[in-house]
Short mmCIF file of C-alpha atoms in Angstrom, two decimals:
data_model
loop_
_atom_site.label_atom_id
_atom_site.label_comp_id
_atom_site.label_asym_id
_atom_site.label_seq_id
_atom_site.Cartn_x
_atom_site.Cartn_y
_atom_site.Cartn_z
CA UNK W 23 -5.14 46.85 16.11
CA UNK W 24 -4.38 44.84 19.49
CA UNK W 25 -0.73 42.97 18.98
CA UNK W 26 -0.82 41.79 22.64
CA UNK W 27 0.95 38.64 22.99
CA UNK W 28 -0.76 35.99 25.38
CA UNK W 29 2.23 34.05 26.87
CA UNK W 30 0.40 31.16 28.75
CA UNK W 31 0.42 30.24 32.54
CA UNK W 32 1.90 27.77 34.39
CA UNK W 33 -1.06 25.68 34.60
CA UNK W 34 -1.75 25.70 30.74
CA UNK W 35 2.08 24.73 30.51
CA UNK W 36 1.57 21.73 32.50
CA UNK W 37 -1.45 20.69 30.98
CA UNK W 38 0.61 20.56 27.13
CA UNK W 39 3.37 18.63 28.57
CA UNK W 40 1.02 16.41 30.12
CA UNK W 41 -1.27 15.81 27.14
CA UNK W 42 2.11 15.96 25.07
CA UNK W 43 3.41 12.60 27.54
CA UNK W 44 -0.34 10.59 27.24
CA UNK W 45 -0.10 11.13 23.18
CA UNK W 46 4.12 9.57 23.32
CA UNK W 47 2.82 7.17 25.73
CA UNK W 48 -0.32 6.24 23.07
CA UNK W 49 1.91 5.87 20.39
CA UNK W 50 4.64 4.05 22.17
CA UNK W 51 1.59 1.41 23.65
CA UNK W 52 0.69 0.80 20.01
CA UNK W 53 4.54 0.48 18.67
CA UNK W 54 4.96 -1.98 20.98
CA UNK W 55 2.32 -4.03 20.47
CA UNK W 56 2.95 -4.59 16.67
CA UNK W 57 6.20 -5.57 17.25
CA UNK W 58 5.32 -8.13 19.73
CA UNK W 59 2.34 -9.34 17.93
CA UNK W 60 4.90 -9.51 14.62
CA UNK W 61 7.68 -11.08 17.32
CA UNK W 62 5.62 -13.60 18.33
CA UNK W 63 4.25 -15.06 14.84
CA UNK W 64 7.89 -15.13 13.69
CA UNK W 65 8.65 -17.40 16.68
CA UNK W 66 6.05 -19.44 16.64
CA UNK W 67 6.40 -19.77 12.71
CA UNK W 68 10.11 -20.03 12.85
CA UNK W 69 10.12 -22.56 16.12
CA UNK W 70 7.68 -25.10 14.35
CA UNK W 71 8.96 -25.15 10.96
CA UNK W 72 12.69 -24.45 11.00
CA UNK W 73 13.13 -28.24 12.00
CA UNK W 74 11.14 -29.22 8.56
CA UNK W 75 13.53 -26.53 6.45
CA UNK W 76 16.28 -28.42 4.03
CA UNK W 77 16.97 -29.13 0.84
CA UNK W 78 14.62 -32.10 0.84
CA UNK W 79 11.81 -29.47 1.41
CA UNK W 80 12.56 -27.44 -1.30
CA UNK W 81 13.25 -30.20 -3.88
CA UNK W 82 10.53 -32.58 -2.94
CA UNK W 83 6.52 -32.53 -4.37
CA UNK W 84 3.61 -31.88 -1.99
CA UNK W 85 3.07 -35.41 -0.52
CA UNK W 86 0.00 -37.13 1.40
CA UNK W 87 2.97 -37.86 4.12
CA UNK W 88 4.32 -34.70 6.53
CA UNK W 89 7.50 -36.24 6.46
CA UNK W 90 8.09 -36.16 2.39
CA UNK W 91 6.29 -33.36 1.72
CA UNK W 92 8.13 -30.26 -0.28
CA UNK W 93 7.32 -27.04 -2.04
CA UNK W 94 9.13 -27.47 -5.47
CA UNK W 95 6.04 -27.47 -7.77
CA UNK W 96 4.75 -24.25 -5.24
CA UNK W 97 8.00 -22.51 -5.26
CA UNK W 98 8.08 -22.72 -8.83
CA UNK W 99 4.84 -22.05 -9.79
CA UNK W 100 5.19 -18.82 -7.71
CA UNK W 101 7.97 -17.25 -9.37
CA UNK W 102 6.11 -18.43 -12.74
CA UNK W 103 3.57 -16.24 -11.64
CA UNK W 104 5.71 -13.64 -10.62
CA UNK W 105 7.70 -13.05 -13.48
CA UNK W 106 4.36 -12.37 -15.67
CA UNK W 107 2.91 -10.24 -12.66
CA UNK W 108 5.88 -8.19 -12.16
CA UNK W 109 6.90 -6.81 -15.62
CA UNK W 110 2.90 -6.09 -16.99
CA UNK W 111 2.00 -4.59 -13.60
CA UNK W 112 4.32 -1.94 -13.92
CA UNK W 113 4.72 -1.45 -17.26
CA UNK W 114 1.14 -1.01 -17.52
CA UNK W 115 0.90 1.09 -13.83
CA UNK W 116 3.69 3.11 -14.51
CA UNK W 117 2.15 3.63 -18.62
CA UNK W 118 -1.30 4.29 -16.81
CA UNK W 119 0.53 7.13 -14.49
CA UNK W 120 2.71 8.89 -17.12
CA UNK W 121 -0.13 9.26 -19.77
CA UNK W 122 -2.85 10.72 -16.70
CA UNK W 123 -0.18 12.83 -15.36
CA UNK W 124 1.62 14.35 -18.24
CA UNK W 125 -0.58 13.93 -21.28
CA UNK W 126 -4.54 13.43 -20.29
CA UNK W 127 -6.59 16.46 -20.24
CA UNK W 128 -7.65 17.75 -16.74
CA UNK W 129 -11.24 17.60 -16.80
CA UNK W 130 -14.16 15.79 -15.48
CA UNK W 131 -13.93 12.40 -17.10
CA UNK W 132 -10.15 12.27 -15.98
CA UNK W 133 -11.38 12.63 -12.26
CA UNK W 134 -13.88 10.47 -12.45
CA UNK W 135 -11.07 7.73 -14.00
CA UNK W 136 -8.69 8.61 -11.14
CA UNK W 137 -11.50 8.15 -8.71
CA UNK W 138 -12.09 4.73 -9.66
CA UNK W 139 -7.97 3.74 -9.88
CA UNK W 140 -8.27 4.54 -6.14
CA UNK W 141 -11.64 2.71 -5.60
CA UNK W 142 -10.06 -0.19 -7.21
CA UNK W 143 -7.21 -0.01 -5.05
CA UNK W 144 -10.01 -1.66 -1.95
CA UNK W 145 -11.72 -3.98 -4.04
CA UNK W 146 -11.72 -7.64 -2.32
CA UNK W 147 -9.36 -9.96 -3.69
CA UNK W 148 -12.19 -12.69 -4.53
CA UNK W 149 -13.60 -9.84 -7.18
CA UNK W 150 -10.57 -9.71 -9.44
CA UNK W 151 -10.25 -13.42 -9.42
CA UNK W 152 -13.95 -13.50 -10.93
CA UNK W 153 -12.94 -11.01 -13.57
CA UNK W 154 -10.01 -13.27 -14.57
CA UNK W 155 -11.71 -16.38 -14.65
CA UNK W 156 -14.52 -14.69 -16.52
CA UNK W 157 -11.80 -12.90 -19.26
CA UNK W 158 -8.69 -14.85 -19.42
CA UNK W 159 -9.74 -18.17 -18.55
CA UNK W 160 -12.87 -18.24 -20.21
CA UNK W 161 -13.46 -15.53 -22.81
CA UNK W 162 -9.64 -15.50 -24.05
CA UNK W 163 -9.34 -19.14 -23.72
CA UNK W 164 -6.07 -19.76 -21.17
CA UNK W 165 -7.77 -22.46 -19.29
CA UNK W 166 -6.53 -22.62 -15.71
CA UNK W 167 -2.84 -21.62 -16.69
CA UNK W 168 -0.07 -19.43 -15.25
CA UNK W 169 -0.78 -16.65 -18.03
CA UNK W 170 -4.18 -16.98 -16.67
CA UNK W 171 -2.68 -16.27 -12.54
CA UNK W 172 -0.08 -14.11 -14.15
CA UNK W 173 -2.85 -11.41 -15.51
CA UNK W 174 -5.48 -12.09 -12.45
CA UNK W 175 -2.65 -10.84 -10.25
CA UNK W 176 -1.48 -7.72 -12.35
CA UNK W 177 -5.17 -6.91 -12.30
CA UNK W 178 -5.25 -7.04 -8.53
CA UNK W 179 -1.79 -5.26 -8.11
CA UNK W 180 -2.02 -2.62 -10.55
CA UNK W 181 -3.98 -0.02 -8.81
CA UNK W 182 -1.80 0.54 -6.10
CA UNK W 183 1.04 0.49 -8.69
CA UNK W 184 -1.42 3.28 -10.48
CA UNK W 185 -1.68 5.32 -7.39
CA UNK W 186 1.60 5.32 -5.75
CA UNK W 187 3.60 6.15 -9.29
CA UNK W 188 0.87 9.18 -9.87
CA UNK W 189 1.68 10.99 -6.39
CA UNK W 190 5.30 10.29 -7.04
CA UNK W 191 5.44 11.70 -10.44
CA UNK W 192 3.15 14.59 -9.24
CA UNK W 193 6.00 15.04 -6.25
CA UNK W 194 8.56 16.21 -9.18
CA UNK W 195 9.01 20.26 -8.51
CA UNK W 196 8.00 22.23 -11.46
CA UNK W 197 11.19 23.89 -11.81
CA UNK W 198 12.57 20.40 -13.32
CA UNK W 199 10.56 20.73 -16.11
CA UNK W 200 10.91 24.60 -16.82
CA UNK W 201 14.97 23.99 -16.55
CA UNK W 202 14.47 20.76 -19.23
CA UNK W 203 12.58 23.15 -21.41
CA UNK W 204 14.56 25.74 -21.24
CA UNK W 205 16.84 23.33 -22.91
CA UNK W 206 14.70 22.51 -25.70
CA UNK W 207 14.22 18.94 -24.75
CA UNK W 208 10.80 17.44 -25.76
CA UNK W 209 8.29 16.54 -23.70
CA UNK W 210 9.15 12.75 -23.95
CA UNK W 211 12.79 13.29 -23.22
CA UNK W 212 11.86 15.14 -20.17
CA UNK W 213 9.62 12.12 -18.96
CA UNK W 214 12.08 9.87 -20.29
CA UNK W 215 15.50 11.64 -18.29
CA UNK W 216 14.05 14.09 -15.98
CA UNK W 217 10.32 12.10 -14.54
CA UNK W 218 10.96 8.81 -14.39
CA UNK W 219 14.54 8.97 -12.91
CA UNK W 220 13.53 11.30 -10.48
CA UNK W 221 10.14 9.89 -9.74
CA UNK W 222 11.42 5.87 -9.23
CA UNK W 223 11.91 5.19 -5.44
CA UNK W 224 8.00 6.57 -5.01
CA UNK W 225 7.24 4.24 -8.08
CA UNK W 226 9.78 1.30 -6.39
CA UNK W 227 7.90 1.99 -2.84
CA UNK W 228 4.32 1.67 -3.88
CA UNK W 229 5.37 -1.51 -6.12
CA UNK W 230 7.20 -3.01 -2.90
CA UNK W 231 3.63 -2.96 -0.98
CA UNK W 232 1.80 -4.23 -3.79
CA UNK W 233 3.81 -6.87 -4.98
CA UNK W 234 4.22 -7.79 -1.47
CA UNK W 235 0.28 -8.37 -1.32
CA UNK W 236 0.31 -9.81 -4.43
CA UNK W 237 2.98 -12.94 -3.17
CA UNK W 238 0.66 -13.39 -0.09
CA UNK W 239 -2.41 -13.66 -1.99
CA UNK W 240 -4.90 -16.94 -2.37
CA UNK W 241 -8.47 -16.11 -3.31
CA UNK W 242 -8.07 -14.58 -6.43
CA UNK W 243 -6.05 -17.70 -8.09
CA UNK W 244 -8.08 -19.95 -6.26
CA UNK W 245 -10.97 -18.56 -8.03
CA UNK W 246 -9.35 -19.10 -11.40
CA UNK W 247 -8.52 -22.78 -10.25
CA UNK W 248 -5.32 -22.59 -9.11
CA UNK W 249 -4.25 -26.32 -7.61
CA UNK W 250 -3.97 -27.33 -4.29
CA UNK W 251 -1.87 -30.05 -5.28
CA UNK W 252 0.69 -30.76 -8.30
CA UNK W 253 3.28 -33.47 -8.77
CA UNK W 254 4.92 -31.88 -11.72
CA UNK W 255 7.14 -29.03 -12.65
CA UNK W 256 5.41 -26.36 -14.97
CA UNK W 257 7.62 -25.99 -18.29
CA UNK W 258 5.52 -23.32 -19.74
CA UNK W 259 2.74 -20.53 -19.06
CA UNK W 260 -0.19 -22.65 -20.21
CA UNK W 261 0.64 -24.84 -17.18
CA UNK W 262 -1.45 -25.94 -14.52
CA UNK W 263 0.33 -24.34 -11.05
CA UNK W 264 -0.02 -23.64 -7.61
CA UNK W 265 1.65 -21.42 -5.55
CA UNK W 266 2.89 -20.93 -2.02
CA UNK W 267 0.17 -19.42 -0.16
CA UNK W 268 -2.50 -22.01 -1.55
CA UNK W 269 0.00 -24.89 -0.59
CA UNK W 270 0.28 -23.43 2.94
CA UNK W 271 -3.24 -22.77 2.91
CA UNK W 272 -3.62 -26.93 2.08
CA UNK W 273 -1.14 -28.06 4.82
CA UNK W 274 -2.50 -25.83 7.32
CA UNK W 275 -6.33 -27.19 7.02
CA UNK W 276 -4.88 -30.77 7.74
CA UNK W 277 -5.51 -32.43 10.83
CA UNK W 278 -2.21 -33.70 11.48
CA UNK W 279 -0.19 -31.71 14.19
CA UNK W 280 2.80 -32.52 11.30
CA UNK W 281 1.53 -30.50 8.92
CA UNK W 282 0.74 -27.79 11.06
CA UNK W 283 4.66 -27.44 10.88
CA UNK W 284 5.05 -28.51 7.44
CA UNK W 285 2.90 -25.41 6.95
CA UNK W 286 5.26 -23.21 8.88
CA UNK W 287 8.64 -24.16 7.11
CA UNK W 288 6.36 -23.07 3.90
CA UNK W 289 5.34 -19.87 5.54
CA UNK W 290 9.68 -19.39 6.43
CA UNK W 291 10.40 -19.88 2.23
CA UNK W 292 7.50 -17.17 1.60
CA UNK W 293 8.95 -14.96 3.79
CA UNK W 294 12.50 -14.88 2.08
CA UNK W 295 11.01 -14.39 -0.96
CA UNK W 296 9.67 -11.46 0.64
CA UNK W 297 12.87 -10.37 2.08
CA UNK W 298 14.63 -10.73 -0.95
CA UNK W 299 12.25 -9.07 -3.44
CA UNK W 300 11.61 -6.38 -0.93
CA UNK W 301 15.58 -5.59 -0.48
CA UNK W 302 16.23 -5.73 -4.81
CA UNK W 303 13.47 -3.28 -4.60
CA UNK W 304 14.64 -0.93 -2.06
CA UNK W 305 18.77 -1.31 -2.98
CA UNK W 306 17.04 0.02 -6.49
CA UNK W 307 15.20 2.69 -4.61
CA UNK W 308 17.86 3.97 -2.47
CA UNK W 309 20.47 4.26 -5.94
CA UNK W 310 17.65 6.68 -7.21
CA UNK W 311 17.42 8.45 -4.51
CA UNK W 312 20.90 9.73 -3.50
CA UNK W 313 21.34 10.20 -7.54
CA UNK W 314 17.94 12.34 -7.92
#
C-alpha cells in the first residue's frame, strides 16, 4: 500500500492563494453592493420623508391633500392584523412542527406532507389571498374584515414558521432526550421543558423572517379587499382595515411629487415596526440561547 505524501509545488501554491484572493474578492464585490444598494434606499427614503414625519402624521387619516395626510387608520389596522397573525401563526407552526417531529409516524405520507410545507413555503403571495377570500371571506362568512386579513396572513406565514421550527427541533442532540428519560419524565414533559426551551431561538429566527414578510406584504389582503382608503378607526375584528404597505402602495401611485414623500415618511413608520418587532424577537432569542 503506497502512503507517499504529495506535498505540492510552488506553482500549485500560488495558484490556491490566487484563486483563494478572486473568491474573497467575489464575495467582498457582492457584500458591498448590498449594502450600498440597502444604503442608498434608506437615504433616499429617509431624505424625502423625514420632513413629513410628526405627530400630525401619525394621528391624522389618509387625506386627498399631501399636506394632511396621516397613517392612523393604516398604523392601526396593521397591528390589528398583527396581533391575529402573530399568535395563530405560531401556535399553529410551532403545533404543526412538534406533532411531525415527535409524534407522526415516519413513513411515506409524512414525506409527502413535509414536501408540500416546503412547497408552500414559495407559493406567490396573490395565491393565499385567493384561498382566503374564497374560505374566510366567503365560505365562513367574515366579509372583508381584519379576522378575514388576520387568517389570510397566518396562511401565508405559516410555512416558513413550519419549516424553520422543524430543523430547529430536529437540531436538539439525542442525548437530551435519553438524559430526560432516564429521569422518567414523559414524553410531553420532555417537549414541554427539554424541546421547546432548547429549540426557541431557531423557532424565534425563522418567525423573525416570516413575520417580517408578512408586515411588508400587499397582494394577498388586497385580494381579500383590503382598503386603500379609511377615515375611521377599527374597534373590532369584523372591521373594514387597511394597512401600511397598501397605504404606501396608494400614495406612491399618485402623481403628485408630495406624495411621493408622503409615501416615504410611511415607508420610515414600517420600518420601525420592523426594527422593533425584529429586536423583541431576537432579545427573546438571545435569553434562550445563553440559557440552553
Amino acid at each position: 500500500m503506497n502512503n507517499k505524501v504529495v506535498v505540492p509545488d510552488e506553482k500549485q501554491i500560488s495558484r490556491r492563494i490566487t484563486r483563494n484572493k478572486l473568491a474573497q474578492g467575489i464575495f467582498l464585490m457582492a457584500t458591498l453592493f448590498g449594502m450600498i444598494v440597502l444604503a442608498t434606499l434608506l437615504i433616499r427614503i429617509f431624505s424625502q420623508g423625514i420632513g413629513y414625519l410628526n405627530i400630525d402624521f401619525l394621528t391624522n387619516y389618509a387625506s386627498r391633500r399631501p399636506e394632511d395626510a396621516g397613517v392612523k387608520a393604516a398604523l392601526l389596522g396593521t397591528i390589528w392584523v398583527m396581533s391575529i397573525t402573530i399568535p395563530v401563526s405560531l401556535i399553529l407552526g410551532v403545533g404543526t412542527s412538534i406533532y411531525l417531529e415527535e409524534y407522526a409516524p415516519k413513513n411515506k405520507f409524512t414525506r409527502f406532507i413535509e414536501l408540500n410545507i416546503a412547497n408552500l413555503a414559495g407559493v406567490p403571495s396573490v395565491v393565499f389571498g385567493l384561498l382566503g377570500l374564497t374560505v374566510f371571506v366567503r365560505l365562513l362568512g367574515m366579509g372583508r374584515s381584519i379576522l378575514a386579513g388576520g387568517l389570510t396572513m397566518s396562511l401565508l406565514i405559516l410555512p416558513v414558521i413550519v419549516v424553520a421550527s422543524k430543523e430547529a427541533i430536529r437540531s436538539i442532540p439525542q442525548e437530551q432526550y435519553e438524559a430526560a428519560y432516564a429521569m422518567g419524565a414523559t414524553k410531553w414533559q420532555i417537549i414541554r421543558t427539554v424541546v421547546l426551551p432548547a429549540a426557541t431561538p431557531g423557532i424565534l429566527t425563522g418567525a423573525i423572517l416570516a413575520l417580517s414578510r408578512g408586515v411588508g406584504e400587499t397582494a394577498s389582503l388586497l385580494m381579500i379587499g383590503a382598503m386603500t382608503f379609511i377615515a375611521y378607526t377599527p374597534t373590532s375584528v369584523l372591521d373594514s382595515f387597511t394597512i401600511l404597505p397598501i397605504q404606501i402602495f396608494s400614495w406612491a401611485g399618485r402623481p403628485q411629487a408630495s406624495f411621493q414623500a408622503v409615501a416615504a415618511a410611511g415607508s420610515i413608520v414600517l420600518l420601525i415596526i420592523l426594527i422593533v418587532m425584529n429586536s423583541l424577537a431576537i432579545v427573546i432569542r438571545n435569553k434562550y440561547s445563553k440559557r440552553y
